[in-house]
mmCIF file of C-alpha atoms in Angstrom:
data_model
loop_
_atom_site.group_PDB
_atom_site.id
_atom_site.type_symbol
_atom_site.label_atom_id
_atom_site.label_comp_id
_atom_site.label_asym_id
_atom_site.label_seq_id
_atom_site.Cartn_x
_atom_site.Cartn_y
_atom_site.Cartn_z
ATOM 1 C CA MET M 6 -7.805 2.414 10.509
ATOM 2 C CA LEU M 7 -7.270 -1.223 9.465
ATOM 3 C CA ARG M 8 -5.489 -2.019 12.729
ATOM 4 C CA GLY M 9 -8.651 -1.172 14.645
ATOM 5 C CA LEU M 10 -10.762 -3.721 12.764
ATOM 6 C CA PRO M 11 -11.176 -7.306 13.976
ATOM 7 C CA ASP M 12 -9.776 -10.250 12.021
ATOM 8 C CA ASP M 13 -12.012 -11.684 9.270
ATOM 9 C CA SER M 14 -14.470 -8.796 9.493
ATOM 10 C CA LEU M 15 -14.822 -7.486 5.920
ATOM 11 C CA ASP M 16 -16.547 -9.020 2.915
ATOM 12 C CA SER M 17 -14.608 -6.891 0.445
ATOM 13 C CA VAL M 18 -12.079 -4.094 0.099
ATOM 14 C CA VAL M 19 -12.068 -1.589 -2.746
ATOM 15 C CA THR M 20 -9.099 0.754 -2.710
ATOM 16 C CA ASP M 21 -7.255 3.184 -4.932
ATOM 17 C CA PRO M 22 -4.008 3.527 -2.957
ATOM 18 C CA PRO M 23 -1.241 6.005 -3.750
ATOM 19 C CA TYR M 24 0.621 5.080 -6.933
ATOM 20 C CA GLY M 25 4.058 6.357 -5.974
ATOM 21 C CA LEU M 26 4.019 9.053 -8.622
ATOM 22 C CA SER M 27 7.072 11.137 -7.932
ATOM 23 C CA SER M 28 9.618 13.214 -9.771
ATOM 24 C CA LYS M 29 12.343 10.999 -8.303
ATOM 25 C CA GLU M 30 12.368 7.369 -9.416
ATOM 26 C CA PRO M 31 13.057 4.974 -6.525
ATOM 27 C CA ASP M 32 15.744 2.302 -6.635
ATOM 28 C CA MET M 33 13.412 -0.694 -6.966
ATOM 29 C CA THR M 34 16.146 -3.201 -6.122
ATOM 30 C CA GLU M 35 16.688 -1.436 -2.816
ATOM 31 C CA VAL M 36 12.959 -1.204 -2.076
ATOM 32 C CA LEU M 37 12.298 -4.875 -2.877
ATOM 33 C CA THR M 38 15.313 -5.918 -0.798
ATOM 34 C CA HIS M 39 13.844 -4.031 2.173
ATOM 35 C CA TRP M 40 10.368 -5.468 1.596
ATOM 36 C CA LEU M 41 11.625 -9.054 1.311
ATOM 37 C CA ALA M 42 13.593 -8.584 4.549
ATOM 38 C CA GLY M 43 10.407 -7.530 6.359
ATOM 39 C CA ASP M 44 11.243 -3.814 6.440
ATOM 40 C CA ASP M 45 8.224 -1.845 5.231
ATOM 41 C CA ALA M 46 10.274 0.787 3.387
ATOM 42 C CA LYS M 47 8.273 3.327 1.459
ATOM 43 C CA ILE M 48 8.683 3.733 -2.282
ATOM 44 C CA GLY M 49 8.944 7.316 -3.423
ATOM 45 C CA SER M 50 9.453 10.676 -1.819
ATOM 46 C CA GLY M 51 8.816 14.323 -2.441
ATOM 47 C CA ARG M 52 5.724 15.495 -4.264
ATOM 48 C CA GLY M 53 3.413 13.103 -6.051
ATOM 49 C CA PHE M 54 0.585 13.631 -8.522
ATOM 50 C CA MET M 55 -0.615 17.253 -8.562
ATOM 51 C CA GLY M 56 2.023 18.103 -5.940
ATOM 52 C CA LYS M 57 0.440 15.981 -3.193
ATOM 53 C CA SER M 58 3.036 14.304 -0.960
ATOM 54 C CA TRP M 59 0.630 11.500 0.095
ATOM 55 C CA ASP M 60 0.650 10.245 -3.516
ATOM 56 C CA SER M 61 4.446 9.993 -3.721
ATOM 57 C CA ILE M 62 4.627 6.678 -1.822
ATOM 58 C CA VAL M 63 3.436 3.112 -2.418
ATOM 59 C CA PRO M 64 1.965 1.147 0.493
ATOM 60 C CA GLY M 65 4.340 -1.620 1.543
ATOM 61 C CA PRO M 66 3.718 -5.234 2.562
ATOM 62 C CA ALA M 67 2.508 -4.330 6.074
ATOM 63 C CA THR M 68 -0.509 -2.556 4.588
ATOM 64 C CA TRP M 69 -1.465 -5.565 2.478
ATOM 65 C CA ARG M 70 -0.974 -7.947 5.416
ATOM 66 C CA GLU M 71 -3.522 -5.853 7.312
ATOM 67 C CA VAL M 72 -5.929 -5.972 4.359
ATOM 68 C CA LEU M 73 -5.636 -9.771 4.242
ATOM 69 C CA ARG M 74 -6.082 -10.005 8.012
ATOM 70 C CA VAL M 75 -9.401 -8.149 8.019
ATOM 71 C CA LEU M 76 -10.847 -9.891 4.959
ATOM 72 C CA LYS M 77 -13.118 -12.861 5.602
ATOM 73 C CA PRO M 78 -12.147 -16.169 3.966
ATOM 74 C CA GLY M 79 -13.273 -16.034 0.345
ATOM 75 C CA ALA M 80 -13.633 -12.226 0.378
ATOM 76 C CA ASN M 81 -12.529 -10.080 -2.549
ATOM 77 C CA ALA M 82 -10.193 -7.119 -2.865
ATOM 78 C CA LEU M 83 -10.272 -4.707 -5.789
ATOM 79 C CA VAL M 84 -7.039 -2.718 -5.808
ATOM 80 C CA PHE M 85 -6.315 -0.087 -8.435
ATOM 81 C CA ALA M 86 -2.660 0.471 -9.290
ATOM 82 C CA GLY M 87 -0.636 2.802 -11.464
#
């Protein structure tokens, strides 16, 4: 949905994204290496909180670049995290 919004179009973002709760702990060194190289690798896999697969991942840098793109200068973002 963010990709469909114009640049500098939102005054604020409030989000409670997936926390990456999973029965399998990710290799954070591997994930951060991918993220720093520009690869938007997902953290987590399998079933997340209450067995929901959508909650087993953590949004990568591409998601947050989109959030910054659509926020107006001086706008605020409130992001909950686990």
